[in-house]
C-alpha cells in the first residue's frame, strides 16, 4: 500500500439514534436536523464528505427520520416557485443540496447502538474502504470553517501508508475521558499514531495511554473524534460483536477486534470538533458558525 491509495468514494453517516439528550424536541425532530445557522447539522457533515471526494452518501435512518430523506431530495415545486419569484440563487442552492452526491438511505430497524447502525451499511458498501462520519458532529478547520476535507484527507493518507483502518483522535482531559471511546498507542510521526488499544468510555484511571514522539504521556487521554476510515473487514467483526457497554453493540468493540487483525492508525484531529449531541453543544456550534459571517 502506498500514499496513492484509491480515493474513498463511499461515506456512511449514522443518524438513527433516539437523541435522548435532546428530548422532548427529538420526539418529532431528528437531532441531525436541528439548525446551526440556517442549515441542519447533517448538512455540514455531508458537505465535508463531498469536499473530501465522496460521491456516494449512505445515511442510516430510522422510523420518524423522514425529514432527513426529504432534505436531500429534489423539491421541484419549491424550485419552480423560487425561480418564478426571481430567486434563482436560492433555487440553485436547493438543487445543489440534492445533487451534490448520490444519496442512499437504509433503516436501522432497532436502535441497538452505533455498531449495529454501521452494520446496516454492509450490503451497500460491499468490498471497498469507506468513510464513516457521525452525523451529530461538525468538524471545523483551524480557521473555524466547517465542511472542509482535512479530517478525511488525513485518514486517507494514513490508510495509504499502512493499508489499515484509521480514526481521527483528539486529546481530552481526564474529567471528560469517560464519555468517549479512548485509544492507547504510540505516535509514529507528528500527529500520526499506531494504535494498540481501544476502550469504550473508560474510568479515568483505566484510560489507556498514548506515548508521544518525545516519549512523554499526556495527562487525560486521546479519544475518537467522530471521523473514521474503515476497510470492509470491519463488517465481519461487527456481525460478531455482542452487546457491550450500555447493552449496545459498540463500534469500539469491533474496532478493537479489527485492530488485532490488521492494525489501526490514529490521526490527530486537524481543527476542532463541535459536538451537537446536547443542547449546550448545539448553542456553541451556532455561536461559532454564525460568528464566521459577522
Ligand atoms: P449517540 O451516542 O449520540 O446516541 O449517537 P443518540 O441516540 O443519537 O443520542 P443520545 O445519546 O440518546 O442523546 C451518535 C451517532 O450515532 C447514531 C446517532 O444518530 C448519532 O448520529 N446512532 C446511535 C445510530 O445511528 N443508531 C444507534 O443505535 C445509536
mmCIF file of C-alpha atoms and ligand atoms in Angstrom:
data_model
loop_
_atom_site.group_PDB
_atom_site.id
_atom_site.type_symbol
_atom_site.label_atom_id
_atom_site.label_comp_id
_atom_site.label_asym_id
_atom_site.label_seq_id
_atom_site.Cartn_x
_atom_site.Cartn_y
_atom_site.Cartn_z
ATOM 1 C CA UNK A 1 0.000 0.000 0.000
ATOM 2 C CA UNK A 2 1.340 3.472 -0.764
ATOM 3 C CA UNK A 3 0.236 7.078 -0.430
ATOM 4 C CA UNK A 4 -1.577 6.862 -3.782
ATOM 5 C CA UNK A 5 -4.376 4.699 -2.340
ATOM 6 C CA UNK A 6 -7.524 4.839 -4.471
ATOM 7 C CA UNK A 7 -9.952 7.588 -3.401
ATOM 8 C CA UNK A 8 -12.665 6.644 -0.960
ATOM 9 C CA UNK A 9 -15.972 7.021 -2.824
ATOM 10 C CA UNK A 10 -18.477 5.984 -0.193
ATOM 11 C CA UNK A 11 -19.381 7.768 3.027
ATOM 12 C CA UNK A 12 -21.680 6.359 5.702
ATOM 13 C CA UNK A 13 -23.479 8.716 8.133
ATOM 14 C CA UNK A 14 -25.323 7.075 11.041
ATOM 15 C CA UNK A 15 -28.316 9.231 12.004
ATOM 16 C CA UNK A 16 -30.736 6.718 13.510
ATOM 17 C CA UNK A 17 -30.259 7.326 17.253
ATOM 18 C CA UNK A 18 -33.055 8.439 19.588
ATOM 19 C CA UNK A 19 -31.226 11.617 20.628
ATOM 20 C CA UNK A 20 -32.486 11.316 24.192
ATOM 21 C CA UNK A 21 -30.313 14.203 25.406
ATOM 22 C CA UNK A 22 -32.455 16.471 23.227
ATOM 23 C CA UNK A 23 -35.879 15.248 24.343
ATOM 24 C CA UNK A 24 -38.569 16.406 24.050
ATOM 25 C CA UNK A 25 -37.725 18.054 20.685
ATOM 26 C CA UNK A 26 -36.289 14.797 19.285
ATOM 27 C CA UNK A 27 -39.706 13.231 19.765
ATOM 28 C CA UNK A 28 -40.505 14.684 16.343
ATOM 29 C CA UNK A 29 -37.373 16.486 15.044
ATOM 30 C CA UNK A 30 -34.258 14.356 14.444
ATOM 31 C CA UNK A 31 -31.200 15.620 16.313
ATOM 32 C CA UNK A 32 -29.304 15.689 12.999
ATOM 33 C CA UNK A 33 -31.914 18.154 11.608
ATOM 34 C CA UNK A 34 -31.519 20.738 14.375
ATOM 35 C CA UNK A 35 -30.331 24.058 12.941
ATOM 36 C CA UNK A 36 -26.865 25.536 13.033
ATOM 37 C CA UNK A 37 -27.466 28.902 11.408
ATOM 38 C CA UNK A 38 -29.858 28.269 8.518
ATOM 39 C CA UNK A 39 -28.807 24.664 7.867
ATOM 40 C CA UNK A 40 -29.325 21.386 9.692
ATOM 41 C CA UNK A 41 -26.324 19.806 11.427
ATOM 42 C CA UNK A 42 -26.185 16.944 8.908
ATOM 43 C CA UNK A 43 -25.826 19.445 6.023
ATOM 44 C CA UNK A 44 -22.319 20.332 7.247
ATOM 45 C CA UNK A 45 -21.364 16.665 7.665
ATOM 46 C CA UNK A 46 -22.442 15.804 4.111
ATOM 47 C CA UNK A 47 -20.583 18.890 2.799
ATOM 48 C CA UNK A 48 -17.417 17.629 4.496
ATOM 49 C CA UNK A 49 -17.709 14.171 2.887
ATOM 50 C CA UNK A 50 -18.347 15.700 -0.539
ATOM 51 C CA UNK A 51 -15.408 18.121 -0.138
ATOM 52 C CA UNK A 52 -13.193 15.080 0.548
ATOM 53 C CA UNK A 53 -14.259 13.483 -2.749
ATOM 54 C CA UNK A 54 -17.022 11.103 -1.606
ATOM 55 C CA UNK A 55 -19.622 10.773 -4.361
ATOM 56 C CA UNK A 56 -21.895 8.233 -2.691
ATOM 57 C CA UNK A 57 -23.527 9.043 0.652
ATOM 58 C CA UNK A 58 -25.400 6.428 2.663
ATOM 59 C CA UNK A 59 -27.401 7.795 5.601
ATOM 60 C CA UNK A 60 -28.566 5.343 8.266
ATOM 61 C CA UNK A 61 -32.008 6.472 9.414
ATOM 62 C CA UNK A 62 -34.865 5.082 11.481
ATOM 63 C CA UNK A 63 -38.612 5.444 11.744
ATOM 64 C CA UNK A 64 -39.604 9.120 12.168
ATOM 65 C CA UNK A 65 -36.467 10.429 10.427
ATOM 66 C CA UNK A 66 -38.028 11.025 7.012
ATOM 67 C CA UNK A 67 -37.233 14.745 7.248
ATOM 68 C CA UNK A 68 -33.585 13.754 6.628
ATOM 69 C CA UNK A 69 -34.577 11.885 3.456
ATOM 70 C CA UNK A 70 -36.699 14.855 2.331
ATOM 71 C CA UNK A 71 -33.870 17.331 2.934
ATOM 72 C CA UNK A 72 -31.563 15.582 0.458
ATOM 73 C CA UNK A 73 -34.304 15.026 -2.159
ATOM 74 C CA UNK A 74 -35.246 17.321 -5.059
ATOM 75 C CA UNK A 75 -38.174 19.681 -4.421
ATOM 76 C CA UNK A 76 -39.423 20.592 -7.950
ATOM 77 C CA UNK A 77 -42.448 22.642 -6.817
ATOM 78 C CA UNK A 78 -40.353 24.750 -4.489
ATOM 79 C CA UNK A 79 -37.624 25.130 -7.138
ATOM 80 C CA UNK A 80 -40.189 26.338 -9.722
ATOM 81 C CA UNK A 81 -41.745 28.773 -7.274
ATOM 82 C CA UNK A 82 -38.349 30.242 -6.329
ATOM 83 C CA UNK A 83 -37.377 30.685 -9.999
ATOM 84 C CA UNK A 84 -40.749 32.284 -10.819
ATOM 85 C CA UNK A 85 -40.080 34.755 -7.998
ATOM 86 C CA UNK A 86 -36.636 35.557 -9.433
ATOM 87 C CA UNK A 87 -34.850 33.810 -6.558
ATOM 88 C CA UNK A 88 -32.557 31.744 -8.777
ATOM 89 C CA UNK A 89 -29.664 31.726 -6.352
ATOM 90 C CA UNK A 90 -31.795 30.148 -3.658
ATOM 91 C CA UNK A 91 -33.269 27.676 -6.178
ATOM 92 C CA UNK A 92 -29.752 26.670 -7.267
ATOM 93 C CA UNK A 93 -28.757 26.074 -3.655
ATOM 94 C CA UNK A 94 -31.838 23.896 -3.094
ATOM 95 C CA UNK A 95 -30.962 21.838 -6.197
ATOM 96 C CA UNK A 96 -27.307 21.541 -5.208
ATOM 97 C CA UNK A 97 -28.165 20.018 -1.809
ATOM 98 C CA UNK A 98 -29.860 17.108 -3.592
ATOM 99 C CA UNK A 99 -27.413 16.693 -6.474
ATOM 100 C CA UNK A 100 -24.013 17.131 -4.796
ATOM 101 C CA UNK A 101 -23.704 13.335 -4.436
ATOM 102 C CA UNK A 102 -25.758 10.181 -4.932
ATOM 103 C CA UNK A 103 -27.818 9.746 -1.750
ATOM 104 C CA UNK A 104 -28.957 6.418 -0.368
ATOM 105 C CA UNK A 105 -30.835 5.620 2.819
ATOM 106 C CA UNK A 106 -31.171 2.475 4.844
ATOM 107 C CA UNK A 107 -33.155 1.965 8.026
ATOM 108 C CA UNK A 108 -31.752 0.610 11.252
ATOM 109 C CA UNK A 109 -34.761 -1.409 12.452
ATOM 110 C CA UNK A 110 -33.929 -1.211 16.161
ATOM 111 C CA UNK A 111 -31.601 1.266 17.861
ATOM 112 C CA UNK A 112 -29.126 -1.287 19.157
ATOM 113 C CA UNK A 113 -26.142 1.052 19.143
ATOM 114 C CA UNK A 114 -23.662 2.703 16.796
ATOM 115 C CA UNK A 115 -22.010 -0.613 15.852
ATOM 116 C CA UNK A 116 -25.356 -2.010 14.749
ATOM 117 C CA UNK A 117 -26.083 1.195 12.777
ATOM 118 C CA UNK A 118 -22.808 0.822 10.854
ATOM 119 C CA UNK A 119 -23.551 -2.859 10.172
ATOM 120 C CA UNK A 120 -26.661 -1.752 8.237
ATOM 121 C CA UNK A 121 -24.262 -0.322 5.609
ATOM 122 C CA UNK A 122 -22.712 -3.704 4.812
ATOM 123 C CA UNK A 123 -24.628 -4.572 1.614
ATOM 124 C CA UNK A 124 -24.339 -1.055 0.229
ATOM 125 C CA UNK A 125 -20.620 -0.620 0.906
ATOM 126 C CA UNK A 126 -19.577 -4.060 -0.329
ATOM 127 C CA UNK A 127 -15.868 -4.760 -0.630
ATOM 128 C CA UNK A 128 -14.266 -1.319 -0.565
ATOM 129 C CA UNK A 129 -12.929 1.066 2.094
ATOM 130 C CA UNK A 130 -15.405 3.701 3.275
ATOM 131 C CA UNK A 131 -15.538 6.838 5.386
ATOM 132 C CA UNK A 132 -17.715 6.972 8.494
ATOM 133 C CA UNK A 133 -18.871 10.382 9.741
ATOM 134 C CA UNK A 134 -21.061 10.734 12.823
ATOM 135 C CA UNK A 135 -23.950 12.909 11.733
ATOM 136 C CA UNK A 136 -24.185 14.776 15.051
ATOM 137 C CA UNK A 137 -20.663 16.217 14.985
ATOM 138 C CA UNK A 138 -19.393 19.129 12.897
ATOM 139 C CA UNK A 139 -15.639 19.398 12.352
ATOM 140 C CA UNK A 140 -14.254 22.887 11.774
ATOM 141 C CA UNK A 141 -10.785 23.628 10.411
ATOM 142 C CA UNK A 142 -8.175 25.778 12.147
ATOM 143 C CA UNK A 143 -9.972 28.911 10.879
ATOM 144 C CA UNK A 144 -13.277 27.683 12.316
ATOM 145 C CA UNK A 145 -14.760 26.848 8.888
ATOM 146 C CA UNK A 146 -16.985 23.724 8.630
ATOM 147 C CA UNK A 147 -17.345 21.391 5.644
ATOM 148 C CA UNK A 148 -13.610 21.097 4.912
ATOM 149 C CA UNK A 149 -11.896 17.850 3.831
ATOM 150 C CA UNK A 150 -8.858 17.904 6.174
ATOM 151 C CA UNK A 151 -10.026 15.203 8.618
ATOM 152 C CA UNK A 152 -10.898 12.669 5.900
ATOM 153 C CA UNK A 153 -7.765 13.626 3.951
ATOM 154 C CA UNK A 154 -5.509 12.780 6.871
ATOM 155 C CA UNK A 155 -7.293 9.437 7.364
ATOM 156 C CA UNK A 156 -6.824 8.674 3.679
ATOM 157 C CA UNK A 157 -3.109 9.479 3.890
ATOM 158 C CA UNK A 158 -2.689 7.145 6.893
ATOM 159 C CA UNK A 159 -4.587 4.411 5.060
ATOM 160 C CA UNK A 160 -2.274 4.954 2.077
ATOM 161 C CA UNK A 161 0.744 4.372 4.325
ATOM 162 C CA UNK A 162 -0.431 1.211 6.062
ATOM 163 C CA UNK A 163 -3.469 -0.246 4.271
ATOM 164 C CA UNK A 164 -5.190 -0.399 7.679
ATOM 165 C CA UNK A 165 -8.272 1.408 9.007
ATOM 166 C CA UNK A 166 -7.769 4.816 10.621
ATOM 167 C CA UNK A 167 -9.601 7.094 13.043
ATOM 168 C CA UNK A 168 -9.306 10.768 13.892
ATOM 169 C CA UNK A 169 -8.421 11.291 17.565
ATOM 170 C CA UNK A 170 -8.187 14.299 19.876
ATOM 171 C CA UNK A 171 -6.712 14.903 23.301
ATOM 172 C CA UNK A 172 -9.301 15.075 26.115
ATOM 173 C CA UNK A 173 -8.755 15.997 29.767
ATOM 174 C CA UNK A 174 -9.217 13.316 32.463
ATOM 175 C CA UNK A 175 -12.564 14.687 33.682
ATOM 176 C CA UNK A 176 -14.189 14.070 30.264
ATOM 177 C CA UNK A 177 -12.444 10.843 29.278
ATOM 178 C CA UNK A 178 -15.209 8.501 30.440
ATOM 179 C CA UNK A 179 -17.618 9.933 27.796
ATOM 180 C CA UNK A 180 -15.625 8.696 24.810
ATOM 181 C CA UNK A 181 -14.011 5.779 23.003
ATOM 182 C CA UNK A 182 -10.371 6.089 24.118
ATOM 183 C CA UNK A 183 -7.182 4.801 22.477
ATOM 184 C CA UNK A 184 -3.749 3.696 23.611
ATOM 185 C CA UNK A 185 -0.722 3.619 21.330
ATOM 186 C CA UNK A 186 2.446 5.291 20.081
ATOM 187 C CA UNK A 187 2.987 8.401 17.992
ATOM 188 C CA UNK A 188 4.992 7.200 14.979
ATOM 189 C CA UNK A 189 5.255 10.562 13.168
ATOM 190 C CA UNK A 190 3.964 14.020 14.145
ATOM 191 C CA UNK A 191 0.207 13.650 14.624
ATOM 192 C CA UNK A 192 0.176 10.063 13.312
ATOM 193 C CA UNK A 193 -0.263 7.194 15.794
ATOM 194 C CA UNK A 194 -0.008 3.419 15.732
ATOM 195 C CA UNK A 195 -2.888 2.277 17.925
ATOM 196 C CA UNK A 196 -2.535 -0.613 20.358
ATOM 197 C CA UNK A 197 -5.745 -0.482 22.443
ATOM 198 C CA UNK A 198 -9.284 0.886 22.307
ATOM 199 C CA UNK A 199 -11.670 1.120 25.258
ATOM 200 C CA UNK A 200 -15.224 2.497 25.239
ATOM 201 C CA UNK A 201 -15.977 5.034 27.989
ATOM 202 C CA UNK A 202 -13.204 4.026 30.461
ATOM 203 C CA UNK A 203 -12.964 5.302 34.023
ATOM 204 C CA UNK A 204 -10.137 7.919 34.122
ATOM 205 C CA UNK A 205 -7.826 5.513 35.993
ATOM 206 C CA UNK A 206 -8.359 2.829 33.327
ATOM 207 C CA UNK A 207 -7.864 5.039 30.268
ATOM 208 C CA UNK A 208 -5.091 3.677 28.034
ATOM 209 C CA UNK A 209 -2.021 5.853 27.439
ATOM 210 C CA UNK A 210 -0.571 7.356 24.264
ATOM 211 C CA UNK A 211 3.223 7.744 24.075
ATOM 212 C CA UNK A 212 4.241 10.867 22.174
ATOM 213 C CA UNK A 213 7.252 11.126 19.853
ATOM 214 C CA UNK A 214 9.318 12.671 22.653
ATOM 215 C CA UNK A 215 8.491 9.764 24.990
ATOM 216 C CA UNK A 216 6.028 11.706 27.175
ATOM 217 C CA UNK A 217 2.468 10.649 28.015
ATOM 218 C CA UNK A 218 -0.235 13.346 28.104
ATOM 219 C CA UNK A 219 -2.466 13.507 31.191
ATOM 220 C CA UNK A 220 -6.048 12.529 30.338
ATOM 221 C CA UNK A 221 -6.150 10.621 27.087
ATOM 222 C CA UNK A 222 -6.901 10.546 23.366
ATOM 223 C CA UNK A 223 -10.442 9.906 22.165
ATOM 224 C CA UNK A 224 -12.199 9.132 18.885
ATOM 225 C CA UNK A 225 -13.382 12.321 17.166
ATOM 226 C CA UNK A 226 -16.331 11.176 15.014
ATOM 227 C CA UNK A 227 -14.489 10.523 11.723
ATOM 228 C CA UNK A 228 -13.202 7.124 10.599
ATOM 229 C CA UNK A 229 -11.932 5.311 7.528
ATOM 230 C CA UNK A 230 -12.649 1.584 7.552
ATOM 231 C CA UNK A 231 -11.560 -1.322 5.442
ATOM 232 C CA UNK A 232 -14.564 -3.557 4.663
ATOM 233 C CA UNK A 233 -13.128 -6.138 7.119
ATOM 234 C CA UNK A 234 -14.909 -4.177 9.884
ATOM 235 C CA UNK A 235 -18.272 -5.685 8.879
ATOM 236 C CA UNK A 236 -17.295 -9.269 9.760
ATOM 237 C CA UNK A 237 -16.220 -8.038 13.205
ATOM 238 C CA UNK A 238 -19.414 -6.025 13.680
ATOM 239 C CA UNK A 239 -21.511 -9.059 12.790
ATOM 240 C CA UNK A 240 -19.748 -11.000 15.574
ATOM 241 C CA UNK A 241 -19.900 -8.209 18.176
ATOM 242 C CA UNK A 242 -22.239 -8.902 21.086
ATOM 243 C CA UNK A 243 -23.877 -6.106 23.119
ATOM 244 C CA UNK A 244 -21.275 -4.379 25.340
ATOM 245 C CA UNK A 245 -21.340 -1.125 27.370
ATOM 246 C CA UNK A 246 -24.922 0.118 27.944
ATOM 247 C CA UNK A 247 -26.118 -3.143 26.362
ATOM 248 C CA UNK A 248 -25.431 -1.614 22.908
ATOM 249 C CA UNK A 249 -23.465 -3.074 20.010
ATOM 250 C CA UNK A 250 -20.391 -0.909 20.375
ATOM 251 C CA UNK A 251 -18.429 0.143 17.306
ATOM 252 C CA UNK A 252 -15.377 0.374 19.592
ATOM 253 C CA UNK A 253 -15.518 -3.372 20.351
ATOM 254 C CA UNK A 254 -15.491 -4.248 16.621
ATOM 255 C CA UNK A 255 -12.677 -1.724 16.074
ATOM 256 C CA UNK A 256 -10.582 -3.393 18.795
ATOM 257 C CA UNK A 257 -11.022 -6.753 17.024
ATOM 258 C CA UNK A 258 -10.116 -5.163 13.688
ATOM 259 C CA UNK A 259 -7.017 -3.624 15.287
ATOM 260 C CA UNK A 260 -5.876 -7.085 16.415
ATOM 261 C CA UNK A 261 -6.389 -8.421 12.878
ATOM 262 C CA UNK A 262 -4.880 -5.732 10.661
ATOM 263 C CA UNK A 263 -3.638 -2.835 12.826
ATOM 264 C CA UNK A 264 -5.171 0.651 13.122
ATOM 265 C CA UNK A 265 -3.894 4.209 12.731
ATOM 266 C CA UNK A 266 -4.869 7.271 14.726
ATOM 267 C CA UNK A 267 -4.620 10.751 13.181
ATOM 268 C CA UNK A 268 -4.644 13.928 15.250
ATOM 269 C CA UNK A 269 -7.803 15.919 14.527
ATOM 270 C CA UNK A 270 -6.902 18.791 12.211
ATOM 271 C CA UNK A 271 -9.070 21.562 13.656
ATOM 272 C CA UNK A 272 -11.797 21.131 16.211
ATOM 273 C CA UNK A 273 -14.906 19.070 16.782
ATOM 274 C CA UNK A 274 -18.260 20.683 17.583
ATOM 275 C CA UNK A 275 -20.319 18.009 19.294
ATOM 276 C CA UNK A 276 -24.013 18.708 18.732
ATOM 277 C CA UNK A 277 -25.154 15.791 20.912
ATOM 278 C CA UNK A 278 -26.522 18.062 23.658
ATOM 279 C CA UNK A 279 -28.222 21.491 23.809
ATOM 280 C CA UNK A 280 -25.126 23.327 25.074
ATOM 281 C CA UNK A 281 -23.051 21.888 22.204
ATOM 282 C CA UNK A 282 -25.682 22.999 19.694
ATOM 283 C CA UNK A 283 -25.664 26.504 21.160
ATOM 284 C CA UNK A 284 -21.854 26.653 20.998
ATOM 285 C CA UNK A 285 -21.841 25.424 17.372
ATOM 286 C CA UNK A 286 -24.340 28.152 16.451
ATOM 287 C CA UNK A 287 -22.255 30.794 18.211
ATOM 288 C CA UNK A 288 -19.086 29.655 16.413
ATOM 289 C CA UNK A 289 -20.513 29.232 12.924
ATOM 290 C CA UNK A 290 -22.739 32.325 12.952
ATOM 291 C CA UNK A 291 -19.802 34.431 14.107
ATOM 292 C CA UNK A 292 -17.951 33.475 10.888
ATOM 293 C CA UNK A 293 -20.369 35.709 8.934
ATOM 294 C CA UNK A 294 -20.179 38.558 11.435
HETATM 295 P P1 LIG B 1 -25.245 8.905 20.260
HETATM 296 O O1 LIG B 1 -24.358 8.008 21.019
HETATM 297 O O2 LIG B 1 -25.088 10.364 20.495
HETATM 298 O O3 LIG B 1 -26.761 8.457 20.539
HETATM 299 O O4 LIG B 1 -25.066 8.569 18.713
HETATM 300 P P2 LIG B 1 -28.117 9.194 20.212
HETATM 301 O O5 LIG B 1 -29.234 8.223 20.326
HETATM 302 O O6 LIG B 1 -28.044 9.919 18.911
HETATM 303 O O7 LIG B 1 -28.234 10.330 21.333
HETATM 304 P P3 LIG B 1 -28.466 10.190 22.932
HETATM 305 O O8 LIG B 1 -27.165 9.658 23.485
HETATM 306 O O9 LIG B 1 -29.634 9.284 23.157
HETATM 307 O O10 LIG B 1 -28.754 11.599 23.372
HETATM 308 C C1 LIG B 1 -24.004 9.037 17.893
HETATM 309 C C2 LIG B 1 -24.444 8.920 16.437
HETATM 310 O O11 LIG B 1 -24.775 7.566 16.133
HETATM 311 C C3 LIG B 1 -26.120 7.450 15.676
HETATM 312 C C4 LIG B 1 -26.824 8.718 16.154
HETATM 313 O O12 LIG B 1 -27.903 9.062 15.306
HETATM 314 C C5 LIG B 1 -25.702 9.758 16.157
HETATM 315 O O13 LIG B 1 -25.577 10.412 14.890
HETATM 316 N N1 LIG B 1 -26.738 6.198 16.225
HETATM 317 C C6 LIG B 1 -26.644 5.884 17.553
HETATM 318 C C7 LIG B 1 -27.419 5.362 15.351
HETATM 319 O O14 LIG B 1 -27.498 5.637 14.119
HETATM 320 N N2 LIG B 1 -28.003 4.221 15.849
HETATM 321 C C8 LIG B 1 -27.924 3.877 17.174
HETATM 322 O O15 LIG B 1 -28.482 2.803 17.557
HETATM 323 C C9 LIG B 1 -27.231 4.733 18.033
#
